[in-house]
Amino acid sequence: WVFWGGKMAALAVVLIAVLGVGVVTSMGVQVYHGYANFEMDVYLKGLGALVGWPFLLIAVLALFFQVVTNQKYVGYALVLLYFLSQPVLGALDLNHNLYLYAGSPGAPYSDMNGFGHFWTGSLWFRVYWTFFAILLLLAVHLFWMRGKETAFGARLRIARLRLNTSARAVGGLASLGFLGAGAWIFYNTNVLNEYVPPDVQLERQARYEKDYGQYDGIPQPRITSVYAEVDLYPNERGVDIRGRYTLRNKESVAIDSLHMVWSSNTVDELELTVPGGEVVHEDSILGYRIYQLATALEPGDEMEMSFSVGVQNEGFVNSGSSTDLIYNGSFINNMAYFPHIGYNDGFEMGDPVERRRHDLPPIERFPSVYDTAGYNENYLTPESDWVEFETIVSTASDQIALAPGYIQSEWEEDGRRYFHYKMDAPILGFWSYLSGDWEIARDTWNDVEIAIYFHPGHDYNVDRMIESSKKSLEYFSREFGPYQHSQLRIVEFPRYARFAQSFPNTIPFSESIGFIARLDDPKDIDYVFYVTAHEIAHQWWAHQVMGANVQGATVTSETMSQYSALMVMEQEYGRDQMRRFLRYELDAYLQGRGGELIEEVPLFLVENQPYIHYRKGSLVTYAIRDYIGEEAFNQAMSRYVHDLRFTGPPYTTTLEYLDYLEPVVPPE
């Protein structure tokens, strides 16, 4: 064993040396930038276990190929074939890490949540493949060349002679470890959790559209009121939800059936209670249930239904572990975790190639902006218009739980903390829940309370966020109309996703795009200031004025928020800095259009295409402002908000917005 052990040790030393140089270099860069909190455990786990360990397993595989083939270039070719096989197997929908050598689920790191629950699954797969690597090393030991015999038959006879008691013991223990770890992994990934290969997931998407697309657009009641009790369990990564909806028939015809849908990939347990409703169809795989109502719901009539949802993220999965329910920084919204009314076209397959493969018609584009039938639904929450919202949310004793609305009461019971929130006016049917161990920075603008919830130690940009909040509230209130709430909260969540999202009076904001940013260079684009302004602008553009479910819908939310934030940025940093920002927007727009799968449309007909409504939207609205002047442009927007805030159906469109814009545009 000394001979092959020396080779293996040399490979390991090279690997450790390369990673060690990386660590030392990184620490040097940190010191150069004035940062001395090195967190060696993060280096050890991140570079050692998550990066170095798989490379060591691949080194064992390379040694195995070289020894067994006894042909250097054949060994090289087999290693190359191993690397080439990874994307090929993925394309063939063979993606279970139980048969992908050295494969394991990812374990992303967050300063808020560490490696979290991701670490467990990743570690088990590494242990599993390490036992297999020991078997490969045993084969290396048995087939190691020490004489002149090169024929495989002769080497096989020598290998049998070397298979002594010690070798058998090592092989037996490694086999037991490999099988035992594999069984435990299979139990977690395929029994406690459902393993769905990509091709099966595509088949389900296709079947969803084929079976239920016929119900798209049928009359259904709208949600007008929501009450929910939500129990978050961060340590167990679970949630229990109990609630009720008030439904009203806003159609001109009677409704005799109720179609309920839910995200079957997320929800583990679901109970629905529909008074006077009989289940006539249920599809638990795709999350679709149809109730026949004993008494039809006449136009204007109301009914109440209740529901119970359970989510248990037990064990670990093969890939794609949930980043919503975690130890610290949980963030869920109603779209994925609550039941919904009516067919959801968001579950449909979007790839044109896959649609052809599954005999689906070309993807349906957004309804035409000239199709007035689409004006009766808003594009974000077609199952509801403006709803009354009240909720009680509980969490672990050492965390705070947040939801849109104003705190009514707070208490502790059975080692858990409870928070009662209620909104004082109707909101869009889009809300969220967050739980974490935060520090809170508070300030005020006029009579509005500003609160920033941040992870301890992440106070680098809190003052910048508060400053942006004040200046945004000042500018938007002056130019577009009053802010509808008396509170504004910005809440940090882990960096597993890179976005901020605006809910009524509450803005979840990713750790990675603001809270740990370092913007010391005056030439840096202050994206912390900008993203804050953009999300606050959504309190006007979406949470006051909401577009119809037709082409151009996202202009009235995203494009208008882009323009609003640009104006606050320019007021703070001047036009020179804005040119840098718009150059970035132009590059992103051109890159985005290069990846367009269907068709680029004009801005006023945008069909939820981010490179258009964000990037092109910034350039176009800034240019219009230059052509007609900020005062004229804002005057049109102010009238637009004043006349249409909290209205619908019918919801507004870009055609209607152009009617407000045209009068302020000079004839030339």
mmCIF file with all atom_site columns, N, CA, C and O in Angstrom, residues 90-126:
data_model
loop_
_atom_site.group_PDB
_atom_site.id
_atom_site.type_symbol
_atom_site.label_atom_id
_atom_site.label_alt_id
_atom_site.label_comp_id
_atom_site.label_asym_id
_atom_site.label_entity_id
_atom_site.label_seq_id
_atom_site.pdbx_PDB_ins_code
_atom_site.Cartn_x
_atom_site.Cartn_y
_atom_site.Cartn_z
_atom_site.occupancy
_atom_site.B_iso_or_equiv
_atom_site.pdbx_formal_charge
_atom_site.auth_seq_id
_atom_site.auth_comp_id
_atom_site.auth_asym_id
_atom_site.auth_atom_id
_atom_site.pdbx_PDB_model_num
ATOM 1   N N  . GLY A 1 90  ? -27.183 14.809 -17.237 1.00 0.00 ? 90  GLY A N  1
ATOM 2   C CA . GLY A 1 90  ? -28.196 15.804 -16.898 1.00 0.00 ? 90  GLY A CA 1
ATOM 3   C C  . GLY A 1 90  ? -29.198 15.986 -18.022 1.00 0.00 ? 90  GLY A C  1
ATOM 4   O O  . GLY A 1 90  ? -30.404 16.095 -17.787 1.00 0.00 ? 90  GLY A O  1
ATOM 5   N N  . ALA A 1 91  ? -28.696 16.022 -19.258 1.00 0.00 ? 91  ALA A N  1
ATOM 6   C CA . ALA A 1 91  ? -29.583 16.167 -20.417 1.00 0.00 ? 91  ALA A CA 1
ATOM 7   C C  . ALA A 1 91  ? -30.495 14.957 -20.574 1.00 0.00 ? 91  ALA A C  1
ATOM 8   O O  . ALA A 1 91  ? -31.596 15.070 -21.127 1.00 0.00 ? 91  ALA A O  1
ATOM 9   N N  . LEU A 1 92  ? -30.040 13.802 -20.087 1.00 0.00 ? 92  LEU A N  1
ATOM 10  C CA . LEU A 1 92  ? -30.851 12.578 -20.146 1.00 0.00 ? 92  LEU A CA 1
ATOM 11  C C  . LEU A 1 92  ? -31.759 12.436 -18.923 1.00 0.00 ? 92  LEU A C  1
ATOM 12  O O  . LEU A 1 92  ? -32.379 11.391 -18.726 1.00 0.00 ? 92  LEU A O  1
ATOM 13  N N  . ASP A 1 93  ? -31.816 13.481 -18.095 1.00 0.00 ? 93  ASP A N  1
ATOM 14  C CA . ASP A 1 93  ? -32.648 13.509 -16.888 1.00 0.00 ? 93  ASP A CA 1
ATOM 15  C C  . ASP A 1 93  ? -32.224 12.474 -15.858 1.00 0.00 ? 93  ASP A C  1
ATOM 16  O O  . ASP A 1 93  ? -33.038 12.007 -15.060 1.00 0.00 ? 93  ASP A O  1
ATOM 17  N N  . LEU A 1 94  ? -30.957 12.113 -15.876 1.00 0.00 ? 94  LEU A N  1
ATOM 18  C CA . LEU A 1 94  ? -30.385 11.230 -14.855 1.00 0.00 ? 94  LEU A CA 1
ATOM 19  C C  . LEU A 1 94  ? -29.599 12.108 -13.884 1.00 0.00 ? 94  LEU A C  1
ATOM 20  O O  . LEU A 1 94  ? -28.437 12.412 -14.094 1.00 0.00 ? 94  LEU A O  1
ATOM 21  N N  . ASN A 1 95  ? -30.255 12.536 -12.833 1.00 0.00 ? 95  ASN A N  1
ATOM 22  C CA . ASN A 1 95  ? -29.630 13.538 -11.978 1.00 0.00 ? 95  ASN A CA 1
ATOM 23  C C  . ASN A 1 95  ? -29.656 13.204 -10.493 1.00 0.00 ? 95  ASN A C  1
ATOM 24  O O  . ASN A 1 95  ? -29.505 14.091 -9.660  1.00 0.00 ? 95  ASN A O  1
ATOM 25  N N  . HIS A 1 96  ? -29.852 11.933 -10.162 1.00 0.00 ? 96  HIS A N  1
ATOM 26  C CA . HIS A 1 96  ? -29.825 11.579 -8.740  1.00 0.00 ? 96  HIS A CA 1
ATOM 27  C C  . HIS A 1 96  ? -28.376 11.388 -8.316  1.00 0.00 ? 96  HIS A C  1
ATOM 28  O O  . HIS A 1 96  ? -27.614 10.664 -8.958  1.00 0.00 ? 96  HIS A O  1
ATOM 29  N N  . ASN A 1 97  ? -28.005 12.015 -7.236  1.00 0.00 ? 97  ASN A N  1
ATOM 30  C CA . ASN A 1 97  ? -26.617 11.966 -6.772  1.00 0.00 ? 97  ASN A CA 1
ATOM 31  C C  . ASN A 1 97  ? -26.212 10.598 -6.232  1.00 0.00 ? 97  ASN A C  1
ATOM 32  O O  . ASN A 1 97  ? -25.031 10.372 -5.947  1.00 0.00 ? 97  ASN A O  1
ATOM 33  N N  . LEU A 1 98  ? -27.150 9.684  -6.104  1.00 0.00 ? 98  LEU A N  1
ATOM 34  C CA . LEU A 1 98  ? -26.795 8.324  -5.700  1.00 0.00 ? 98  LEU A CA 1
ATOM 35  C C  . LEU A 1 98  ? -26.019 7.593  -6.785  1.00 0.00 ? 98  LEU A C  1
ATOM 36  O O  . LEU A 1 98  ? -25.319 6.619  -6.500  1.00 0.00 ? 98  LEU A O  1
ATOM 37  N N  . TYR A 1 99  ? -26.147 8.012  -8.043  1.00 0.00 ? 99  TYR A N  1
ATOM 38  C CA . TYR A 1 99  ? -25.381 7.356  -9.106  1.00 0.00 ? 99  TYR A CA 1
ATOM 39  C C  . TYR A 1 99  ? -24.514 8.332  -9.894  1.00 0.00 ? 99  TYR A C  1
ATOM 40  O O  . TYR A 1 99  ? -23.933 7.964  -10.897 1.00 0.00 ? 99  TYR A O  1
ATOM 41  N N  . LEU A 1 100 ? -24.419 9.578  -9.463  1.00 0.00 ? 100 LEU A N  1
ATOM 42  C CA . LEU A 1 100 ? -23.497 10.547 -10.068 1.00 0.00 ? 100 LEU A CA 1
ATOM 43  C C  . LEU A 1 100 ? -22.267 10.630 -9.173  1.00 0.00 ? 100 LEU A C  1
ATOM 44  O O  . LEU A 1 100 ? -22.316 11.246 -8.097  1.00 0.00 ? 100 LEU A O  1
ATOM 45  N N  . TYR A 1 101 ? -21.174 10.012 -9.598  1.00 0.00 ? 101 TYR A N  1
ATOM 46  C CA . TYR A 1 101 ? -19.999 9.897  -8.731  1.00 0.00 ? 101 TYR A CA 1
ATOM 47  C C  . TYR A 1 101 ? -19.564 11.266 -8.192  1.00 0.00 ? 101 TYR A C  1
ATOM 48  O O  . TYR A 1 101 ? -19.424 12.238 -8.933  1.00 0.00 ? 101 TYR A O  1
ATOM 49  N N  . ALA A 1 102 ? -19.360 11.312 -6.872  1.00 0.00 ? 102 ALA A N  1
ATOM 50  C CA . ALA A 1 102 ? -18.951 12.519 -6.135  1.00 0.00 ? 102 ALA A CA 1
ATOM 51  C C  . ALA A 1 102 ? -20.032 13.583 -6.134  1.00 0.00 ? 102 ALA A C  1
ATOM 52  O O  . ALA A 1 102 ? -19.790 14.723 -5.716  1.00 0.00 ? 102 ALA A O  1
ATOM 53  N N  . GLY A 1 103 ? -21.238 13.234 -6.594  1.00 0.00 ? 103 GLY A N  1
ATOM 54  C CA . GLY A 1 103 ? -22.330 14.208 -6.625  1.00 0.00 ? 103 GLY A CA 1
ATOM 55  C C  . GLY A 1 103 ? -22.929 14.435 -5.251  1.00 0.00 ? 103 GLY A C  1
ATOM 56  O O  . GLY A 1 103 ? -22.943 13.548 -4.388  1.00 0.00 ? 103 GLY A O  1
ATOM 57  N N  . SER A 1 104 ? -23.435 15.634 -5.034  1.00 0.00 ? 104 SER A N  1
ATOM 58  C CA . SER A 1 104 ? -24.107 15.965 -3.779  1.00 0.00 ? 104 SER A CA 1
ATOM 59  C C  . SER A 1 104 ? -24.915 17.236 -3.990  1.00 0.00 ? 104 SER A C  1
ATOM 60  O O  . SER A 1 104 ? -24.619 18.020 -4.895  1.00 0.00 ? 104 SER A O  1
ATOM 61  N N  . PRO A 1 105 ? -25.948 17.466 -3.175  1.00 0.00 ? 105 PRO A N  1
ATOM 62  C CA . PRO A 1 105 ? -26.689 18.724 -3.269  1.00 0.00 ? 105 PRO A CA 1
ATOM 63  C C  . PRO A 1 105 ? -25.824 19.886 -2.804  1.00 0.00 ? 105 PRO A C  1
ATOM 64  O O  . PRO A 1 105 ? -24.885 19.711 -2.019  1.00 0.00 ? 105 PRO A O  1
ATOM 65  N N  . GLY A 1 106 ? -26.118 21.061 -3.295  1.00 0.00 ? 106 GLY A N  1
ATOM 66  C CA . GLY A 1 106 ? -25.353 22.243 -2.906  1.00 0.00 ? 106 GLY A CA 1
ATOM 67  C C  . GLY A 1 106 ? -25.605 22.629 -1.456  1.00 0.00 ? 106 GLY A C  1
ATOM 68  O O  . GLY A 1 106 ? -26.598 22.232 -0.840  1.00 0.00 ? 106 GLY A O  1
ATOM 69  N N  . ALA A 1 107 ? -24.683 23.394 -0.905  1.00 0.00 ? 107 ALA A N  1
ATOM 70  C CA . ALA A 1 107 ? -24.816 23.891 0.463   1.00 0.00 ? 107 ALA A CA 1
ATOM 71  C C  . ALA A 1 107 ? -24.426 25.367 0.473   1.00 0.00 ? 107 ALA A C  1
ATOM 72  O O  . ALA A 1 107 ? -23.325 25.725 0.887   1.00 0.00 ? 107 ALA A O  1
ATOM 73  N N  . PRO A 1 108 ? -25.318 26.232 -0.004  1.00 0.00 ? 108 PRO A N  1
ATOM 74  C CA . PRO A 1 108 ? -24.988 27.663 -0.060  1.00 0.00 ? 108 PRO A CA 1
ATOM 75  C C  . PRO A 1 108 ? -24.803 28.244 1.332   1.00 0.00 ? 108 PRO A C  1
ATOM 76  O O  . PRO A 1 108 ? -25.433 27.801 2.301   1.00 0.00 ? 108 PRO A O  1
ATOM 77  N N  . TYR A 1 109 ? -23.940 29.241 1.415   1.00 0.00 ? 109 TYR A N  1
ATOM 78  C CA . TYR A 1 109 ? -23.631 29.855 2.711   1.00 0.00 ? 109 TYR A CA 1
ATOM 79  C C  . TYR A 1 109 ? -24.292 31.227 2.822   1.00 0.00 ? 109 TYR A C  1
ATOM 80  O O  . TYR A 1 109 ? -24.347 31.988 1.853   1.00 0.00 ? 109 TYR A O  1
ATOM 81  N N  . SER A 1 110 ? -24.778 31.522 4.000   1.00 0.00 ? 110 SER A N  1
ATOM 82  C CA . SER A 1 110 ? -25.329 32.834 4.324   1.00 0.00 ? 110 SER A CA 1
ATOM 83  C C  . SER A 1 110 ? -24.810 33.244 5.687   1.00 0.00 ? 110 SER A C  1
ATOM 84  O O  . SER A 1 110 ? -24.764 32.423 6.604   1.00 0.00 ? 110 SER A O  1
ATOM 85  N N  . ASP A 1 111 ? -24.426 34.498 5.823   1.00 0.00 ? 111 ASP A N  1
ATOM 86  C CA . ASP A 1 111 ? -23.967 34.969 7.125   1.00 0.00 ? 111 ASP A CA 1
ATOM 87  C C  . ASP A 1 111 ? -25.102 34.907 8.149   1.00 0.00 ? 111 ASP A C  1
ATOM 88  O O  . ASP A 1 111 ? -24.865 34.697 9.333   1.00 0.00 ? 111 ASP A O  1
ATOM 89  N N  . MET A 1 112 ? -26.349 35.078 7.672   1.00 0.00 ? 112 MET A N  1
ATOM 90  C CA . MET A 1 112 ? -27.501 35.018 8.567   1.00 0.00 ? 112 MET A CA 1
ATOM 91  C C  . MET A 1 112 ? -27.758 33.599 9.061   1.00 0.00 ? 112 MET A C  1
ATOM 92  O O  . MET A 1 112 ? -28.056 33.371 10.231  1.00 0.00 ? 112 MET A O  1
ATOM 93  N N  . ASN A 1 113 ? -27.659 32.635 8.153   1.00 0.00 ? 113 ASN A N  1
ATOM 94  C CA . ASN A 1 113 ? -28.101 31.272 8.442   1.00 0.00 ? 113 ASN A CA 1
ATOM 95  C C  . ASN A 1 113 ? -26.981 30.252 8.379   1.00 0.00 ? 113 ASN A C  1
ATOM 96  O O  . ASN A 1 113 ? -27.214 29.058 8.528   1.00 0.00 ? 113 ASN A O  1
ATOM 97  N N  . GLY A 1 114 ? -25.730 30.703 8.166   1.00 0.00 ? 114 GLY A N  1
ATOM 98  C CA . GLY A 1 114 ? -24.617 29.775 8.021   1.00 0.00 ? 114 GLY A CA 1
ATOM 99  C C  . GLY A 1 114 ? -24.838 28.835 6.850   1.00 0.00 ? 114 GLY A C  1
ATOM 100 O O  . GLY A 1 114 ? -25.413 29.204 5.835   1.00 0.00 ? 114 GLY A O  1
ATOM 101 N N  . PHE A 1 115 ? -24.387 27.586 6.998   1.00 0.00 ? 115 PHE A N  1
ATOM 102 C CA . PHE A 1 115 ? -24.674 26.575 5.991   1.00 0.00 ? 115 PHE A CA 1
ATOM 103 C C  . PHE A 1 115 ? -26.029 25.917 6.229   1.00 0.00 ? 115 PHE A C  1
ATOM 104 O O  . PHE A 1 115 ? -26.472 25.093 5.431   1.00 0.00 ? 115 PHE A O  1
ATOM 105 N N  . GLY A 1 116 ? -26.676 26.280 7.339   1.00 0.00 ? 116 GLY A N  1
ATOM 106 C CA . GLY A 1 116 ? -28.035 25.853 7.606   1.00 0.00 ? 116 GLY A CA 1
ATOM 107 C C  . GLY A 1 116 ? -28.251 24.360 7.485   1.00 0.00 ? 116 GLY A C  1
ATOM 108 O O  . GLY A 1 116 ? -27.364 23.538 7.723   1.00 0.00 ? 116 GLY A O  1
ATOM 109 N N  . HIS A 1 117 ? -29.460 24.000 7.068   1.00 0.00 ? 117 HIS A N  1
ATOM 110 C CA . HIS A 1 117 ? -29.816 22.581 6.932   1.00 0.00 ? 117 HIS A CA 1
ATOM 111 C C  . HIS A 1 117 ? -29.183 21.949 5.698   1.00 0.00 ? 117 HIS A C  1
ATOM 112 O O  . HIS A 1 117 ? -29.170 20.721 5.570   1.00 0.00 ? 117 HIS A O  1
ATOM 113 N N  . PHE A 1 118 ? -28.670 22.773 4.772   1.00 0.00 ? 118 PHE A N  1
ATOM 114 C CA . PHE A 1 118 ? -28.075 22.242 3.539   1.00 0.00 ? 118 PHE A CA 1
ATOM 115 C C  . PHE A 1 118 ? -26.859 21.356 3.843   1.00 0.00 ? 118 PHE A C  1
ATOM 116 O O  . PHE A 1 118 ? -26.532 20.450 3.090   1.00 0.00 ? 118 PHE A O  1
ATOM 117 N N  . TRP A 1 119 ? -26.190 21.657 4.931   1.00 0.00 ? 119 TRP A N  1
ATOM 118 C CA . TRP A 1 119 ? -24.939 20.977 5.278   1.00 0.00 ? 119 TRP A CA 1
ATOM 119 C C  . TRP A 1 119 ? -25.156 19.482 5.475   1.00 0.00 ? 119 TRP A C  1
ATOM 120 O O  . TRP A 1 119 ? -24.346 18.660 5.051   1.00 0.00 ? 119 TRP A O  1
ATOM 121 N N  . THR A 1 120 ? -26.271 19.108 6.100   1.00 0.00 ? 120 THR A N  1
ATOM 122 C CA . THR A 1 120 ? -26.507 17.708 6.445   1.00 0.00 ? 120 THR A CA 1
ATOM 123 C C  . THR A 1 120 ? -26.561 16.821 5.211   1.00 0.00 ? 120 THR A C  1
ATOM 124 O O  . THR A 1 120 ? -25.874 15.798 5.119   1.00 0.00 ? 120 THR A O  1
ATOM 125 N N  . GLY A 1 121 ? -27.401 17.190 4.241   1.00 0.00 ? 121 GLY A N  1
ATOM 126 C CA . GLY A 1 121 ? -27.521 16.383 3.033   1.00 0.00 ? 121 GLY A CA 1
ATOM 127 C C  . GLY A 1 121 ? -26.227 16.316 2.253   1.00 0.00 ? 121 GLY A C  1
ATOM 128 O O  . GLY A 1 121 ? -25.822 15.247 1.770   1.00 0.00 ? 121 GLY A O  1
ATOM 129 N N  . SER A 1 122 ? -25.560 17.460 2.137   1.00 0.00 ? 122 SER A N  1
ATOM 130 C CA . SER A 1 122 ? -24.295 17.495 1.409   1.00 0.00 ? 122 SER A CA 1
ATOM 131 C C  . SER A 1 122 ? -23.265 16.585 2.068   1.00 0.00 ? 122 SER A C  1
ATOM 132 O O  . SER A 1 122 ? -22.526 15.858 1.393   1.00 0.00 ? 122 SER A O  1
ATOM 133 N N  . LEU A 1 123 ? -23.219 16.593 3.388   1.00 0.00 ? 123 LEU A N  1
ATOM 134 C CA . LEU A 1 123 ? -22.251 15.772 4.116   1.00 0.00 ? 123 LEU A CA 1
ATOM 135 C C  . LEU A 1 123 ? -22.535 14.283 3.936   1.00 0.00 ? 123 LEU A C  1
ATOM 136 O O  . LEU A 1 123 ? -21.613 13.479 3.735   1.00 0.00 ? 123 LEU A O  1
ATOM 137 N N  . TRP A 1 124 ? -23.819 13.904 3.979   1.00 0.00 ? 124 TRP A N  1
ATOM 138 C CA . TRP A 1 124 ? -24.156 12.486 3.843   1.00 0.00 ? 124 TRP A CA 1
ATOM 139 C C  . TRP A 1 124 ? -23.750 11.949 2.470   1.00 0.00 ? 124 TRP A C  1
ATOM 140 O O  . TRP A 1 124 ? -23.255 10.821 2.353   1.00 0.00 ? 124 TRP A O  1
ATOM 141 N N  . PHE A 1 125 ? -23.965 12.721 1.423   1.00 0.00 ? 125 PHE A N  1
ATOM 142 C CA . PHE A 1 125 ? -23.560 12.262 0.089   1.00 0.00 ? 125 PHE A CA 1
ATOM 143 C C  . PHE A 1 125 ? -22.042 12.133 -0.007  1.00 0.00 ? 125 PHE A C  1
ATOM 144 O O  . PHE A 1 125 ? -21.529 11.225 -0.677  1.00 0.00 ? 125 PHE A O  1
ATOM 145 N N  . ARG A 1 126 ? -21.323 13.018 0.646   1.00 0.00 ? 126 ARG A N  1
ATOM 146 C CA . ARG A 1 126 ? -19.865 12.919 0.622   1.00 0.00 ? 126 ARG A CA 1
ATOM 147 C C  . ARG A 1 126 ? -19.388 11.666 1.365   1.00 0.00 ? 126 ARG A C  1
ATOM 148 O O  . ARG A 1 126 ? -18.444 10.996 0.947   1.00 0.00 ? 126 ARG A O  1
#
